[in-house]
Coordinates of C-alpha atoms and ligand atoms in Angstrom, one line a residue:
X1 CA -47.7 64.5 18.6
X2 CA -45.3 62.7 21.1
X3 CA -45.3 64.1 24.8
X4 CA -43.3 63.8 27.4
X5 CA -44.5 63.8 30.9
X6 CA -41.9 64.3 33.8
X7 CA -42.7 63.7 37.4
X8 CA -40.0 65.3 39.4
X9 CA -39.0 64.6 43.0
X10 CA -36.1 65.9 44.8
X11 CA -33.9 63.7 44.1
X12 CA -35.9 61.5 41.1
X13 CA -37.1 62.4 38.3
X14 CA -39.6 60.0 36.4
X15 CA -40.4 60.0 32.7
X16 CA -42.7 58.5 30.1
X17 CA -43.1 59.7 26.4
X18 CA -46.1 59.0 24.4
X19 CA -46.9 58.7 20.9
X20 CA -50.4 60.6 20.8
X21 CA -51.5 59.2 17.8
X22 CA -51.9 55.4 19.3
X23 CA -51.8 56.5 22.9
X24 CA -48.8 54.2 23.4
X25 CA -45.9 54.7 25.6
X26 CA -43.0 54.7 23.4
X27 CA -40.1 54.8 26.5
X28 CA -39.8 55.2 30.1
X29 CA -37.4 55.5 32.7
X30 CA -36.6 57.5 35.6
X31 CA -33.8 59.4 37.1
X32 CA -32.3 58.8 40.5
X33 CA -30.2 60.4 43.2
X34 CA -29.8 64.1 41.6
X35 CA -27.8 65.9 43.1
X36 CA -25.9 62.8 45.0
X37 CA -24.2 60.7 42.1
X38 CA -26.9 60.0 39.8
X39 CA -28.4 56.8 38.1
X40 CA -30.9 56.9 34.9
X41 CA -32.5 53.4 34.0
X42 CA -34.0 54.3 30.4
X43 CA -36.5 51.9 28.9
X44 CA -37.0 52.2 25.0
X45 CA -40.4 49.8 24.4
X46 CA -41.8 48.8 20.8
X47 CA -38.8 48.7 18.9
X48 CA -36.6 46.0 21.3
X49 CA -33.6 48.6 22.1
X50 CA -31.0 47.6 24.6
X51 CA -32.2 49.3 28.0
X52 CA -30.0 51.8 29.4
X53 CA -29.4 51.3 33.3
X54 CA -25.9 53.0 34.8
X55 CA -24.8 55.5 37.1
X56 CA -24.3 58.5 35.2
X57 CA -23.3 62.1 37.2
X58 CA -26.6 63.9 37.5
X59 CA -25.7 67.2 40.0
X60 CA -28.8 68.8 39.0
X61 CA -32.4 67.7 37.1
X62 CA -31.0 70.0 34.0
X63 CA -28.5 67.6 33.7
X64 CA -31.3 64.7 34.4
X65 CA -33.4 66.0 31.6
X66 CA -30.2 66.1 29.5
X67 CA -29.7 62.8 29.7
X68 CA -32.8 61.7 29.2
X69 CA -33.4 63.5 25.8
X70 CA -30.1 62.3 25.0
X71 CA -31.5 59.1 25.3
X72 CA -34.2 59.2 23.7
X73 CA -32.7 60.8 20.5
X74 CA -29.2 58.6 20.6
X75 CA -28.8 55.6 18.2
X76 CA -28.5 52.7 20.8
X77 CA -31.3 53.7 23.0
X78 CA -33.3 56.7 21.3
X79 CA -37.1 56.6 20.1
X80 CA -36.8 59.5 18.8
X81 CA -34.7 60.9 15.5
X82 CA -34.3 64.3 16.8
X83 CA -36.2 66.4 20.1
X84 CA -38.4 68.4 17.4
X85 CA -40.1 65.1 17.7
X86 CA -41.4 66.3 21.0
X87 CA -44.4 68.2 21.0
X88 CA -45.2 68.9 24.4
X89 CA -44.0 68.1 28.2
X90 CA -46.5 67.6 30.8
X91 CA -45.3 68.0 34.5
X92 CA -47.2 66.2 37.5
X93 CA -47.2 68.8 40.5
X94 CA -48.5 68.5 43.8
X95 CA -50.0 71.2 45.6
X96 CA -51.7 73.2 43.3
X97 CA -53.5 75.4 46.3
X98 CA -56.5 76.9 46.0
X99 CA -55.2 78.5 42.3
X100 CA -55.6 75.7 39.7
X101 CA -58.8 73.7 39.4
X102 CA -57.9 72.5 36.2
X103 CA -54.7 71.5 34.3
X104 CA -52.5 74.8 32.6
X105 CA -50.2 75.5 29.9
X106 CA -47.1 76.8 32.3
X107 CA -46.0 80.4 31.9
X108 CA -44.4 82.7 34.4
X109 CA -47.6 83.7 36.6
X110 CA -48.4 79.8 36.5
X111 CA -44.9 79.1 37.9
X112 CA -45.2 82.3 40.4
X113 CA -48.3 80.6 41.8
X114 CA -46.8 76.9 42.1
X115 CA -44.3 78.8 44.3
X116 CA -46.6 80.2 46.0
X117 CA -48.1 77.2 46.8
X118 CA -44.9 75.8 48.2
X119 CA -46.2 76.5 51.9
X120 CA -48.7 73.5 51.4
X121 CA -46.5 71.1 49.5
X122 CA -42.8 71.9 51.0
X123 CA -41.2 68.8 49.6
X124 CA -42.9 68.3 46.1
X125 CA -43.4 71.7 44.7
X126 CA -40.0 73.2 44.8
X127 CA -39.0 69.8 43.2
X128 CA -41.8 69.9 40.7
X129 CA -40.5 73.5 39.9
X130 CA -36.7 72.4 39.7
X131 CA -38.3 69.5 36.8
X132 CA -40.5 72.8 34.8
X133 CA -37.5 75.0 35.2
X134 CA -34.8 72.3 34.1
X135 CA -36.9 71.8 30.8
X136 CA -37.8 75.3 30.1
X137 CA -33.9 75.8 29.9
X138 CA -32.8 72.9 27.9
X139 CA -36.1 72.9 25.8
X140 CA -36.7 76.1 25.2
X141 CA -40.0 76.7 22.8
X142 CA -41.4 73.3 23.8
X143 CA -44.8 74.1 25.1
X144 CA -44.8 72.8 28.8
X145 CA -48.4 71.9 30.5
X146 CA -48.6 71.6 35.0
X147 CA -51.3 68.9 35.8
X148 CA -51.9 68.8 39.5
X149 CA -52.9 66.3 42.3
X150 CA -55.3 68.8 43.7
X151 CA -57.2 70.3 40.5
X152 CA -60.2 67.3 40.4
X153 CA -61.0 68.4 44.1
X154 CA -61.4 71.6 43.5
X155 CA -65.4 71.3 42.9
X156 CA -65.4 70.3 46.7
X157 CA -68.1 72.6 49.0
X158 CA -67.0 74.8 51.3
X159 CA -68.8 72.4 54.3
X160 CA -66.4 69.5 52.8
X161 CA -63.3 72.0 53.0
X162 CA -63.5 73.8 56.2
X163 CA -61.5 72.3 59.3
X164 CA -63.3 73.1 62.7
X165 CA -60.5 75.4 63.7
X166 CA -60.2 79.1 64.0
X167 CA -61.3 80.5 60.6
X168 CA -58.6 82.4 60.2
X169 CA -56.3 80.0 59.7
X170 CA -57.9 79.5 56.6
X171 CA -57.8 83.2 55.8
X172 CA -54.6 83.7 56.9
X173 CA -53.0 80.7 55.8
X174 CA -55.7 79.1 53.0
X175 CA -55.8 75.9 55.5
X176 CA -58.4 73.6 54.0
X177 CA -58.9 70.3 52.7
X178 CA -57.3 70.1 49.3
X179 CA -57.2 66.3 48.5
X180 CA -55.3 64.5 46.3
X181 CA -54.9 61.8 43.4
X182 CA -56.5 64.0 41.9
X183 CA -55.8 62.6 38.3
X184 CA -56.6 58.9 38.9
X185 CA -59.5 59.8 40.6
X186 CA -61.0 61.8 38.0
X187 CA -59.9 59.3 35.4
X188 CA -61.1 56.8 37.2
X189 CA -64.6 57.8 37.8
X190 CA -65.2 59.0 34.4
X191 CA -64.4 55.8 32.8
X192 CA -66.8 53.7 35.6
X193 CA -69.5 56.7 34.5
X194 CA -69.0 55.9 30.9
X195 CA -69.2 52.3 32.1
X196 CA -72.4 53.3 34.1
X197 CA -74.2 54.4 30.4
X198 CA -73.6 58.2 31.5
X199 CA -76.9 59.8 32.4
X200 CA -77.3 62.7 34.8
X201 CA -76.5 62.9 38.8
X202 CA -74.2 59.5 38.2
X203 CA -72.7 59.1 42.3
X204 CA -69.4 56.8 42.0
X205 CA -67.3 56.2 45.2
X206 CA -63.4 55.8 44.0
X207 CA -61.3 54.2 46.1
X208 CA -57.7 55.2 45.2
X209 CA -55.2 52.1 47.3
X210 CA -52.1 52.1 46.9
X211 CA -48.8 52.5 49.2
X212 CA -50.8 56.1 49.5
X213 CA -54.7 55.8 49.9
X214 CA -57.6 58.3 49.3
X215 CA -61.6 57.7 48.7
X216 CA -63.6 60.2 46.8
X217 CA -67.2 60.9 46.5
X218 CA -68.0 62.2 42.9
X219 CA -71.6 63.3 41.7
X220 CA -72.2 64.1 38.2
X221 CA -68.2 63.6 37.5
X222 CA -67.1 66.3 40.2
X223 CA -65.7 65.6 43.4
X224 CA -67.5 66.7 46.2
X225 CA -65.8 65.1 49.2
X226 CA -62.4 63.0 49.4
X227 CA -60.4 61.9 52.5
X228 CA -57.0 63.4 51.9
X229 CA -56.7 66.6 53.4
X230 CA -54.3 69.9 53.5
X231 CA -51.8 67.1 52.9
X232 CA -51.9 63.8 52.0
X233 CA -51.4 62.4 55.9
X234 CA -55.2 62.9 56.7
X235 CA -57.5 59.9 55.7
X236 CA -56.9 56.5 55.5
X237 CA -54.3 54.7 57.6
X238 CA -51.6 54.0 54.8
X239 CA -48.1 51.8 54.0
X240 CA -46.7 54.1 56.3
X241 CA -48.6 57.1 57.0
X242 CA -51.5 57.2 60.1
X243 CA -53.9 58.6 58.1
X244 CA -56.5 60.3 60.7
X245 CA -55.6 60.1 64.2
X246 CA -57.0 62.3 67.2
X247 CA -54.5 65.3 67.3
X248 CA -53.9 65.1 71.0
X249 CA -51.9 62.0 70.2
X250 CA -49.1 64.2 69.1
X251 CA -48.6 65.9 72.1
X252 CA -48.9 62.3 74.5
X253 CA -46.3 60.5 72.5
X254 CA -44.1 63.3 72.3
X255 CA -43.8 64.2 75.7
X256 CA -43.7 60.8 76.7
X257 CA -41.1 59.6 73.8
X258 CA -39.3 63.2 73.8
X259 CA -39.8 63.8 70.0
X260 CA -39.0 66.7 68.6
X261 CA -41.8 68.0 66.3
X262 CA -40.1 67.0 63.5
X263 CA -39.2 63.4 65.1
X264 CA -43.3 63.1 65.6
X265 CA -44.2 63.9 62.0
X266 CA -41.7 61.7 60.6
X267 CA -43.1 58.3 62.9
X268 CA -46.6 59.8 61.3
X269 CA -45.5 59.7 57.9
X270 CA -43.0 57.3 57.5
X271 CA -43.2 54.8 60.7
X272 CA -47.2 54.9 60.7
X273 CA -50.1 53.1 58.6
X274 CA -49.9 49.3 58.0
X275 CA -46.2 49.2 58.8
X276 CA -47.3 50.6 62.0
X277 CA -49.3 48.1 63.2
X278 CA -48.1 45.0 62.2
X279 CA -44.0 45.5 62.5
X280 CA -43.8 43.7 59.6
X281 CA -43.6 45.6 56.5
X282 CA -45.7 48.9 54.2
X283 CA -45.9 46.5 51.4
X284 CA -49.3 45.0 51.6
X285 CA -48.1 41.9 50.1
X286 CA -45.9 41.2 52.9
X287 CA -48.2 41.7 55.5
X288 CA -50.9 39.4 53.6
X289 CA -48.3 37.1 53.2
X290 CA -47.4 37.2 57.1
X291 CA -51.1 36.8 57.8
X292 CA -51.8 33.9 55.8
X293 CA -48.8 32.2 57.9
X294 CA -50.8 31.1 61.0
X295 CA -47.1 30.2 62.7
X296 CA -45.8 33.7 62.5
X297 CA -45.3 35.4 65.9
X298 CA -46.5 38.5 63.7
X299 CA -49.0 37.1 61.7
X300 CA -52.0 38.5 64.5
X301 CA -50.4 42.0 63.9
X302 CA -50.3 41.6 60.5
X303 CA -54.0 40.2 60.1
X304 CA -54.6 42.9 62.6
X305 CA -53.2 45.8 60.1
X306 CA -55.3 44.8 57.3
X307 CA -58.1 44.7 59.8
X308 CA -57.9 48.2 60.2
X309 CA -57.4 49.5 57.1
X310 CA -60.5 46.9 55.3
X311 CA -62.3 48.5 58.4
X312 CA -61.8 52.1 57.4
X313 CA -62.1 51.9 53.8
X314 CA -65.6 50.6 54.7
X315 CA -66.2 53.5 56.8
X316 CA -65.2 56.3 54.3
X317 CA -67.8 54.1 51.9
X318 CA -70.7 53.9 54.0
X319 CA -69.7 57.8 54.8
X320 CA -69.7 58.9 51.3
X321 CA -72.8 57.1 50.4
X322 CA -74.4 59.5 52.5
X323 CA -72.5 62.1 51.4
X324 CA -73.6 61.2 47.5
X325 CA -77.5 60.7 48.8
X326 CA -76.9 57.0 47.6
X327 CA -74.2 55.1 45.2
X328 CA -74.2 53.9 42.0
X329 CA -70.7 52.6 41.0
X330 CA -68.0 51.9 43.3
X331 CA -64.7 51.9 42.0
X332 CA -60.8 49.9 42.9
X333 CA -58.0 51.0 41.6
X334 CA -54.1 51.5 42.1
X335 CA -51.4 48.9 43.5
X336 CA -53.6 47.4 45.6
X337 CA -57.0 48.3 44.4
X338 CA -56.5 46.5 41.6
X339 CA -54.5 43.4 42.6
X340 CA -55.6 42.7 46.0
X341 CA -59.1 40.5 45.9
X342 CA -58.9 39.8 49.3
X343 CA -59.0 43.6 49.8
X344 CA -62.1 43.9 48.0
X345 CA -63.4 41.1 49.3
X346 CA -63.0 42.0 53.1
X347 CA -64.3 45.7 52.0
X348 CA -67.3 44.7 50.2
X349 CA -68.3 42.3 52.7
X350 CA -68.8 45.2 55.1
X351 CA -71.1 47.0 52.9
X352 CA -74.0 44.7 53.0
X353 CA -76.0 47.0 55.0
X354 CA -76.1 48.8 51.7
X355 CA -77.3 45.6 49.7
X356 CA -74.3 46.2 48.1
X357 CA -71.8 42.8 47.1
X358 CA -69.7 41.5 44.7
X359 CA -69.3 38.5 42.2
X360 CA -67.0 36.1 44.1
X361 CA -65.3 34.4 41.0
X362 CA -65.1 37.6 38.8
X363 CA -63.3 39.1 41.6
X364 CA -60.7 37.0 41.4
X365 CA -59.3 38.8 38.5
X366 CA -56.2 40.8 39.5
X367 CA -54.9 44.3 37.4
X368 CA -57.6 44.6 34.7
X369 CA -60.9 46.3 33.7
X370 CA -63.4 44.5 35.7
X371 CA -67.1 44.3 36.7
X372 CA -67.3 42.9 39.6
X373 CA -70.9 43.2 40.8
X374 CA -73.1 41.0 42.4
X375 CA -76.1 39.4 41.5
X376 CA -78.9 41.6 42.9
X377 CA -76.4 44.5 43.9
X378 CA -77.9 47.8 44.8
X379 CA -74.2 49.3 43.4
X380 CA -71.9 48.4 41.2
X381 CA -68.4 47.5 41.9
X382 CA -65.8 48.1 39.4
X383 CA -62.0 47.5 38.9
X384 CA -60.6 49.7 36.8
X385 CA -56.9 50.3 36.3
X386 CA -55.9 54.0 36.7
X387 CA -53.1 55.3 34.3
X388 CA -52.2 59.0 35.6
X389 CA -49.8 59.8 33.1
X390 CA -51.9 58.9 30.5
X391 CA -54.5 61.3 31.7
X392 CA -51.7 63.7 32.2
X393 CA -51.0 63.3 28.0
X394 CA -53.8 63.9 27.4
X395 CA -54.1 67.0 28.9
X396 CA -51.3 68.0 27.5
X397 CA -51.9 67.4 24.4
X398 CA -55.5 69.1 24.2
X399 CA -54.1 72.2 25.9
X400 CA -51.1 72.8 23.3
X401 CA -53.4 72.0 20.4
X402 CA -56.0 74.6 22.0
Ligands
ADP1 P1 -48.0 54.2 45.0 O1 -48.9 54.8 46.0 O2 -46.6 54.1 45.4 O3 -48.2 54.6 43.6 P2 -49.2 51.7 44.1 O4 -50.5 52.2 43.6 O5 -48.2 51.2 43.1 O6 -48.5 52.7 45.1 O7 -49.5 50.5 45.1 C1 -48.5 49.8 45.8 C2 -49.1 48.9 46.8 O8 -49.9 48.0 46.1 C3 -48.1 48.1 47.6 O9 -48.4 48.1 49.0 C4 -48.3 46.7 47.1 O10 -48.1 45.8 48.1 C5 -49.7 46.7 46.7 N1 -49.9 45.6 45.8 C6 -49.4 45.5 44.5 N2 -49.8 44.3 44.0 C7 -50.5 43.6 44.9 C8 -51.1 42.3 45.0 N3 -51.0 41.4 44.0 N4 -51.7 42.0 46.2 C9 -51.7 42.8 47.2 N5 -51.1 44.0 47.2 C10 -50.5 44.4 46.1

């Protein structure tokens, strides 16, 4: 079976189709400015096609996933010999609430509650909708699966959940911790379980870094703590988002900057995190770079950024190891999870309260499976690559066949 998965944004829309049988990823691509002029950069793999990359118009994502079909079936480009060929589409949305703890084949009261929803993820749902409803009407009879960013964290307790505010805010309003990276996380600890030997009451910390950053705590393969919260601003410090910060912040800076509320939220999302502190850049191979360069008038803010982000990884660690009663596996993954061995480095040498450290030279690996572990150890430390469309597939794929 091949499948498609689409990730849709408001203005992008990303694709990927697989080949089921080998697991392979037979073309990518992704959509760009819907709705403004419209770009689609197609990538056929395995069969060395010209790639497609030109403005093309794109007013809305029915017209995106148009295209992209088009592409995949045409002569120059396609993959495909005709869109029969595609089993299944798998869609990648946000803010599945408190209504999906698992992934769903999509019908009408599964597309009534991603709206519903749309309170808690403003920006992505009503684009992940426009991407379901754009294939639903040019694929019509292709079975169409929602994964969602939340669904792993649903296991969470309520004591993990609950915000110290009025409770009924969360009656009212269902305002909770929800957590998200969902999917990498929960492929990610199941593969450093399987690494683990299995067994029962496995505890694995995933740590989830990227331009967006979360750390979960999973026992027994379900999470029971992460650091995301009702949105994905709460946690870590980020490329650009503050991550946790004491709410009364908000009101300081804007009375003393005059920021509207939506001029405050937008410095904590966008002009926040590592790109923050330092001035320099979100990308964290900037600011390494602008560390490593002693001369730099920002190289102390930049040294200073990674500073606080090694510092809080740490903390979310050492916090989950109590919350798991212990740790036997801790995991690295996404952009900078996996490439970044100073990162892991400067994190794991903060955890030797734990007993916990890592192989030096084995650590120097960047982007692959890796066990990293320490002689003597009391955890192991894993990098493991995440791959959340894959996962997303996969899903898929077991749901239509089911
Ligand atoms: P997103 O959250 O957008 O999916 P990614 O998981 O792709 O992000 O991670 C992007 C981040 O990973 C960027 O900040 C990038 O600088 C960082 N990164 C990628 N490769 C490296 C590397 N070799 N060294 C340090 N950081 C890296």
């Amino acid at each position: 079976m091949n499948v498609l998965i689409i990730n849709a944004g408001s203005s992008s829309l990303k694709y990927q189709l697989f080949d089921m049988k080998t697991e392979a990823v037979a073309a990518k691509g992704q959509c760009e400015r819907i709705g403004i002029d419209g770009h689609l950069k197609h990538t056929p793999l395995s069969n060395g096609k010209p790639v497609f990359d030109e403005d093309i118009p794109l007013p809305t994502h029915s017209e995106a996933i148009s295209a992209v079909l088009d592409k995949l079936t045409g002569e120059k480009y396609g993959v495909l010999s005709s869109l029969s060929e595609i089993g299944a589409v798998g869609h990648r949305v946000l803010h599945g609430g408190q209504s999906f703890s698992e992934s769903v084949l999509i019908n009408g009261d599964v597309i009534a509650a991603i709206e519903e929803n749309i309170p808690l993820g403003p920006l992505h749902n009503p684009a992940n909708l426009m991407g379901i409803n754009a294939c639903r009407s040019v694929m019509p009879g292709v079975p169409q699966v929602a994964v969602f960013d939340t669904a792993f964290h649903q296991t969470m307790p309520e004591k993990a959940y609950i915000y110290a505010i009025p409770y009924n805010y969360y009656e009212k309003y269902n305002v909770r911790r929800y957590g998200f990276h969902g999917t990498s996380h929960r492929y990610v600890s199941s593969e450093a379980i399987k690494m683990l030997g299995g067994g029962a009451g496995t505890r694995v910390i995933t740590c989830h870094l990227g331009n967006g950053s979360s750390i979960a705590a999973v026992k027994d393969g379900k999470c029971i703590d992460t650091s995301m919260g009702m949105t994905p601003l709460e946690g870590l410090p980020m490329g650009t988002r503050s991550g946790s910060i004491d709410p009364a912040i908000i009101e300081f800076v804007a009375n003393h900057e005059k920021l509207t509320r939506e001029e405050i939220f937008d410095v904590l999302n966008k002009k926040s995190g590592v790109l923050g502190i330092s001035g320099v850049s979100s990308d964290f191979r900037d600011i390494e770079k602008a560390a490593a360069d002693a001369g730099d008038a920002l190289s102390r803010r930049a040294q200073l950024a990674l500073d606080v982000f090694r510092y809080q990884v740490a903390k979310y660690i050492g916090s989950y190891v109590v919350t798991l009663g212990g740790v036997d596996a801790i995991v690295f993954t996404a952009g900078l999870g996996e490439n970044s061995a100073e990162l892991r480095e400067a994190v794991t040498s903060q955890l030797g309260g734990f007993g916990i450290t890592i192989d030096h030279e084995k650590n120097k690996l960047r982007g692959q499976l890796a066990d990293i572990t320490g002689a003597g150890s009391s955890a192991r430390v894993f990098v493991i690559p995440t791959n959340e469309e894959l996962v997303i597939a996969r899903d898929t794929k077991a749901i239509v066949e089911a």
